[in-house]
Each structure stands twice: as structure tokens, then as C-alpha cells.
Amino acid sequence: MASEARPRLAVYKFASCDGCQLALLNLEDELLSLVGEVEIAYFLEASSATLPGPYDVALVEGSVTTAEDVERIRGIRKDAKYLITIGACATTGGIQALRNWKDVDEFIRLVYARPEYIHTLKDSTPISSHVAVDFELNGCPINKAQALEVLTALLQGRAPHLPPHAVCVECKRHGTVCVTVAQGIACLGPLTHAGCGALCPAFNRGCYGCFGPMADPNPDSLTAHLLDIGVPRGHIIRLLRGFTGYADTFRAASEKLEKVAQ
Amino acid sequence: MSPSLPRVSASVAMPKASLQQVFDNLRAAGYMLVGPTVRDGAIVLEEVDGLDDLPLGWTDEQRPGHYRLTKTRDNHYFDYGVGPHSWKEFLHPSRLPLFSVEKNNGNWTIRPAQEPPPRYAFVGVRACDLAAIAIQDRVLIGSEFRDPHYAARREQVFVLAVNCSQANSTCFCASMKTGPKATGGFDLALTELPDIFLAEIGSEAGSEALGDVPWEAATAFDLGRASRVIQRAERQNGRQMQTDDLPDLLYENLEHPRWDEVATRCLSCANCTLVCPTCFCTTVEDVGNLRGTSAERIRIADSCFNRDFSHVHGGNIRPSIRSRYRQWLTHKLASWIDQFGTSGCVGCGRCITWCPVGIEITEEVNAIRAKAAK
């Protein structure tokens, strides 16, 4: 893609907290060289000045939660050569996918004084449920170095290097002591895609699974072991139903635990 | 005060507090001290300044997938088993910048990463870990293909070994014939007794490290006490690895149903390989800038349990957890012998303790043996 004309980049937001877009803006040191290499044509979080499509690359944050979202993502797909989803919401449905296990109409009746103003879908779904996605960048939020790697790879016409192994590998490379083995803390690290640098275990917390499932996870073994060492079933279900709880692996694992409990 | 230094291979008694003098001597000789210290609920290996950093009065309780620190009534410095870290982090670092490249006026300049490695003094190396270092010596610098980064660290290391005074349920050094007594490969080897350290001098450097230390020749009484401490650790070995039928047992059972069974428990998380003191696999990562005008190559620890590790042209040669676990176990205990003339296992038990779901290497081999193909 490296040519005289800079590739045109667009950044979109769906149901999300904007944290992944902020991670892009947090590139700080690299931001100037980035605008030297790509033309940021549409990025409302950064600038209200926008340029019309089509775009070479669309980065999409957030999940699909309304009928309007469904239409909008189709338009974005048509307008973009490469569509890359960024973050847990866009790649798995996000924390708001907790609604997928509940009755949304009941929430609306309980929460809003005028429920008739609220128009929403019953579930929160990843972008890939609606349109073809060229690449998914995991994380809640995304790791800015990984975001830069994806853009660099795209500019250089190579595959991005984002190893799909467990968070455990990052803990061990940093010398972090395993919180499950040494403290009995429930941790999703052995199931979770690396990328965050194993942040939480370095602060004596279990992994919350923000980066979604790793390649070939084995959730049945981990959940059986956590039950064995006395972690309450409800706690494991809640842990699995975090920021990427609707990702296939975590979803199947939490539903299995729930079924056994009933 | 002893006027002279003890001779090599002598055993001497020294007051416990004078270990600080040994540390000071080593630091004065230009060494960075790395030793055991308590952090985040475990005894880890980090830079230590003095005796105060050592895990005085702490011990550990280890079972498959379980590690806890507890206080002891004895005020011993070294009353614990091997922890989550091993010395390979210092000799064969899990992250090592190799070189950087930069493009100027169409020409590439290559700059090796030339940070000179520290001169390490390892404090508290156990017999199983001495065996592990000897294995990595064979693998990484024992043939015509030498790892210069390992060699640079290894050649200047000072080894202060400590004989184990206790063993854990996950230990099987006795059956691997690697411990619990340090029999070579050290500059100094200590045995901790309630009132003194007994020090065996392993080299001239070890002797010189005792400068200004008030040592006395060890008495038969002291030697007897030390020997009983080590015998106790040997008796406490919580498990055994039967090795007389290896490697053939594993080669003849590559389709054993146990591989399917262990694959239902194995998380393929790579913890076992990363805590193993002999596993040595690495990969390289290239980190380039946006414009493609500069890049850095970094070597990082890898594992045969990572799916990408066995991705080659055309696909993945070990696509299942079953195939990856089998690869690890058969390499560690069988093909390692064919490849390097020694087992890859030293019986330290780290892979058992630090497996998040407590898979036991000894138990897996036993299960294969119990229903082995004839």
C-alpha cells in the first residue's frame, strides 16, 4: 500500500466506551509519523473535520446494539477496502453483551422513565456477525503498540505479528509469579489471548480475559480446577462473563457451568 | 580470624552472619548478586544486596498446581525448595535484544545490541539447578553451534550453591540422580546448620570469596550434621521418576490413549516449559517503524505449547494439544537423550507445581508404563 498518495484511514465508533479510540490517540510519540504515512480522513474522536469516503482502512470500535447500527456497519463495509475491528466490543460484543443472557425489555422498563424512547436490539453482537471483517484486534482496551503493529503491517504489506498464545507466557517472560498457583486467585490467563503484557497478574489480580480467547483454549480443564481449589461456581461464571464474555469459548464455558448448577 | 584462605575442596565452618562478608567480597570483585527473596507470595530470584534480602524464616509448601509460603520456627536462610524462577532467566534471558537495523540514503546499517552482560554471582543454587545449568551448557555451548549470548554470561558466573535441607512433594531429584547434594559445578557450596554454614570450596574463586571470613576447618561432628541434613532432604523427595526403560517406553507408546487423556487436562498455556530450568526454545520478534526504515530484532522465550511455534510452511505440524503435550514429554525425557546425551529433566518439580491445573510429569510417565504397548 506504500505509494505516493497516503492511504486514507477512517475510525468509527459503535456501542463502546471510546477507550480503544483513546488508545490510538495515546500513540503520542508515533502519532506524527502516523499522519505522515496515512491520511486520517474520518476520526470524530480526534477531529470534527471529516473527508468523504471511500477509505482504504476502516478501524471500527464498538458492538452492534441497534437496528441503525446494522445499517451503518454495512455502509462502512462498502466504503472501506480493509475493515479492521478494534477492541473487545467490536470483536466479541463487549461487556454490554451481558444483556444477551437477560431480558432487555425488562431492563428498559426498570431503568427508563419513558421506555418508549428506547429502541435497541435484544443483543449486543460483534461486527463480524454482520459484515466481513479483514482483521480483529483484541483488547479492552487495545494495546497501542499492537494497534501500531497492525497499521505498520498493513502499510508494509505483511501479516501483523500478534501471537495468539496464553497470557501465561507474558507473565513468565516478565517473571510474574502465578497468582493461581501461589495465591489461589481465579485467573483466566491460561485461556486468554496475549497482548496486554499480563498487566493484572503483575498487580496480584487474576486475568479478566480482556483480550478474548487464545488459540486452542481448554476452558473445561481450567474451570474444573478452579472449582477444585474452592473458587465458587458463581464467581467463575462472572469471571468468564467479563469484557469478552460473549466470545464463543467463554460463552460456552459459562453456559456449561450454569447448566451444571441448575 | 583465619590468616589464610581455605584450599579448594576443603570444607570449612563459618558463622552465619559472615555470609554478608562473602557477599561484600563478591560485590567488590565486580559481581552482581542474584539470589532468593520473597515477593508476591513466592521465593523468587532477583538482585539481592545483602543477608536482609534473603528469605530468613520462610519456607514453602508445594503440591501439583499449588505453592504457598509459610513461616518456620527456625531462623534459616535457605529452608525452602526451588521456586517459580530458575537461573536460566539470567543465563538465557527470556527477552534479549539482538540487533537493530537502520536505512540511511538507501543503505542499511546493522548495529549489534552490545550491552555487556552483568557478571552474575548466583546465590543459593540447588543441586537440581546445577544439573540444569550443566544441561543448558551442553545444549547451548556444548557443540560447534554456540550461543554467544549464553556463553558470555555463563563464562563469568560465580556459583554459590546451597545443599537442600528440605524437599517438597513435587521434588524427584534423587531418582534423577541430580541431588539433593551439590557435587560439582560450584565455586562454593553451603550447607545450612542451625548455628553455622558449612562451606565446601569448589574453586579458587570460591576460596577467595572467603577473604576476611572467620572460618575454621570443619569438624567431623559438623560434617556428620551436614550429611544428615542432606539425607533428610533425600528422604523427603515426594516422588520418583523411573528412568531405566526410557527412552524406549515413550517411543513405543506414541499412540497410547494416555496422550488423549492428558490433552483433556492440559491447557497448552506453556507454563511448564517456561518454568523448566532446561527448556531453551526461543523465537525472534522484529519491531519496525511505520516507514520501514528501522527495526529491532529481539529474541524472546518461546514454547512448544504455543500453537504458532509449530506453524511451518504449509500448516501446523502439531495442531492439537495432544500432539504438543506428547512432543514436550517425549522430547524432555526421551529424544533429548538421543540429541544431547542426557535427559532434559532434572527432577526439580517446577513443571508440576507451576502447572495451573497440576499435571504431574511423573504421573503421566507412570500411566503410560502401566498400560504400555508390548
Short mmCIF file of C-alpha atoms in Angstrom, two decimals, chain A residues 12-136:
data_model
loop_
_atom_site.label_atom_id
_atom_site.label_comp_id
_atom_site.label_asym_id
_atom_site.label_seq_id
_atom_site.Cartn_x
_atom_site.Cartn_y
_atom_site.Cartn_z
CA TYR A 12 -15.71 4.62 13.65
CA LYS A 13 -17.46 4.12 16.92
CA PHE A 14 -20.38 1.82 17.75
CA ALA A 15 -21.58 0.78 21.23
CA SER A 16 -18.40 1.30 23.23
CA CYS A 17 -16.65 3.47 25.79
CA ASP A 18 -14.22 5.16 23.33
CA GLY A 19 -11.27 3.64 25.17
CA CYS A 20 -9.84 1.98 22.06
CA GLN A 21 -10.00 5.22 20.11
CA LEU A 22 -8.22 6.87 23.02
CA ALA A 23 -5.59 4.14 22.85
CA LEU A 24 -4.97 5.25 19.26
CA LEU A 25 -4.69 8.88 20.33
CA ASN A 26 -2.36 7.77 23.14
CA LEU A 27 0.16 6.75 20.49
CA GLU A 28 1.52 10.27 21.11
CA ASP A 29 5.16 9.77 20.06
CA GLU A 30 4.14 7.83 16.98
CA LEU A 31 1.12 9.95 16.06
CA LEU A 32 3.08 12.44 13.98
CA SER A 33 4.77 9.77 11.93
CA LEU A 34 1.41 8.04 11.57
CA VAL A 35 -0.19 11.13 9.97
CA GLY A 36 2.87 11.27 7.74
CA GLU A 37 2.08 7.82 6.43
CA VAL A 38 -1.72 7.78 6.41
CA GLU A 39 -4.35 10.43 5.84
CA ILE A 40 -6.74 10.46 8.78
CA ALA A 41 -9.87 11.21 6.82
CA TYR A 42 -12.55 10.42 9.38
CA PHE A 43 -11.94 10.22 13.13
CA LEU A 44 -14.53 12.13 15.14
CA GLU A 45 -12.81 11.45 18.44
CA ALA A 46 -9.78 13.34 17.11
CA SER A 47 -11.29 15.97 14.80
CA SER A 48 -14.74 17.15 13.71
CA ALA A 49 -13.31 17.82 10.23
CA THR A 50 -14.11 14.84 8.04
CA LEU A 51 -13.41 13.88 4.47
CA PRO A 52 -15.79 11.78 2.40
CA GLY A 53 -15.08 8.12 1.57
CA PRO A 54 -14.17 5.71 0.19
CA TYR A 55 -11.38 4.84 2.60
CA ASP A 56 -8.50 2.41 2.40
CA VAL A 57 -8.78 1.32 6.03
CA ALA A 58 -11.70 1.49 8.44
CA LEU A 59 -10.99 0.89 12.12
CA VAL A 60 -14.21 0.03 13.90
CA GLU A 61 -14.70 0.28 17.65
CA GLY A 62 -17.83 -0.93 19.44
CA SER A 63 -20.53 -3.54 19.08
CA VAL A 64 -23.81 -3.60 17.20
CA THR A 65 -26.75 -2.92 19.53
CA THR A 66 -29.36 -1.08 17.44
CA ALA A 67 -31.11 -1.56 14.09
CA GLU A 68 -29.43 1.65 12.96
CA ASP A 69 -26.01 0.13 13.79
CA VAL A 70 -26.76 -2.78 11.49
CA GLU A 71 -27.37 -0.45 8.57
CA ARG A 72 -24.43 1.80 9.38
CA ILE A 73 -21.84 -1.00 9.53
CA ARG A 74 -22.98 -2.24 6.12
CA GLY A 75 -22.35 1.21 4.68
CA ILE A 76 -18.93 1.37 6.32
CA ARG A 77 -18.03 -2.02 4.89
CA LYS A 78 -18.95 -0.84 1.39
CA ASP A 79 -16.87 2.29 1.82
CA ALA A 80 -13.69 0.58 3.05
CA LYS A 81 -11.09 -1.58 1.34
CA TYR A 82 -9.94 -3.08 4.67
CA LEU A 83 -12.21 -3.25 7.69
CA ILE A 84 -10.39 -3.87 10.98
CA THR A 85 -12.29 -4.20 14.24
CA ILE A 86 -10.58 -2.91 17.35
CA GLY A 87 -11.29 -3.92 20.93
CA ALA A 88 -13.44 -6.30 22.92
CA CYS A 89 -16.77 -4.67 21.97
CA ALA A 90 -16.17 -4.82 18.23
CA THR A 91 -14.60 -8.29 18.28
CA THR A 92 -16.84 -10.06 20.85
CA GLY A 93 -19.82 -7.85 21.74
CA GLY A 94 -18.16 -6.30 24.81
CA ILE A 95 -19.34 -6.02 28.41
CA GLN A 96 -22.72 -4.85 27.09
CA ALA A 97 -23.22 -8.38 25.72
CA LEU A 98 -24.20 -9.31 29.30
CA ARG A 99 -27.67 -8.32 28.10
CA ASN A 100 -27.61 -11.31 25.77
CA TRP A 101 -28.33 -13.58 28.73
CA LYS A 102 -31.11 -11.36 30.08
CA ASP A 103 -34.41 -9.80 29.11
CA VAL A 104 -33.59 -6.38 27.69
CA ASP A 105 -37.21 -5.22 27.71
CA GLU A 106 -37.31 -5.79 31.45
CA PHE A 107 -34.17 -3.65 31.89
CA ILE A 108 -35.72 -0.88 29.85
CA ARG A 109 -38.93 -0.93 31.88
CA LEU A 110 -36.98 -0.81 35.14
CA VAL A 111 -34.41 1.81 34.20
CA TYR A 112 -36.10 4.37 31.97
CA ALA A 113 -38.94 6.69 32.94
CA ARG A 114 -40.11 6.68 29.32
CA PRO A 115 -39.28 3.20 27.94
CA GLU A 116 -40.91 4.04 24.62
CA TYR A 117 -37.96 6.33 23.82
CA ILE A 118 -35.54 3.39 23.82
CA HIS A 119 -35.02 1.44 20.63
CA THR A 120 -32.46 -1.28 20.95
CA LEU A 121 -31.75 -4.80 19.79
CA LYS A 122 -32.10 -7.67 22.23
CA ASP A 123 -28.42 -8.50 21.99
CA SER A 124 -25.00 -6.93 21.57
CA THR A 125 -23.01 -8.58 18.82
CA PRO A 126 -19.53 -8.28 17.31
CA ILE A 127 -19.09 -6.53 13.98
CA SER A 128 -18.16 -9.86 12.39
CA SER A 129 -21.75 -11.07 12.98
CA HIS A 130 -22.90 -8.50 10.43
CA VAL A 131 -20.19 -7.90 7.82
CA ALA A 132 -16.97 -9.48 6.66
CA VAL A 133 -14.03 -8.33 8.80
CA ASP A 134 -10.46 -8.40 7.49
CA PHE A 135 -8.70 -8.38 10.84
CA GLU A 136 -9.69 -8.37 14.51
#
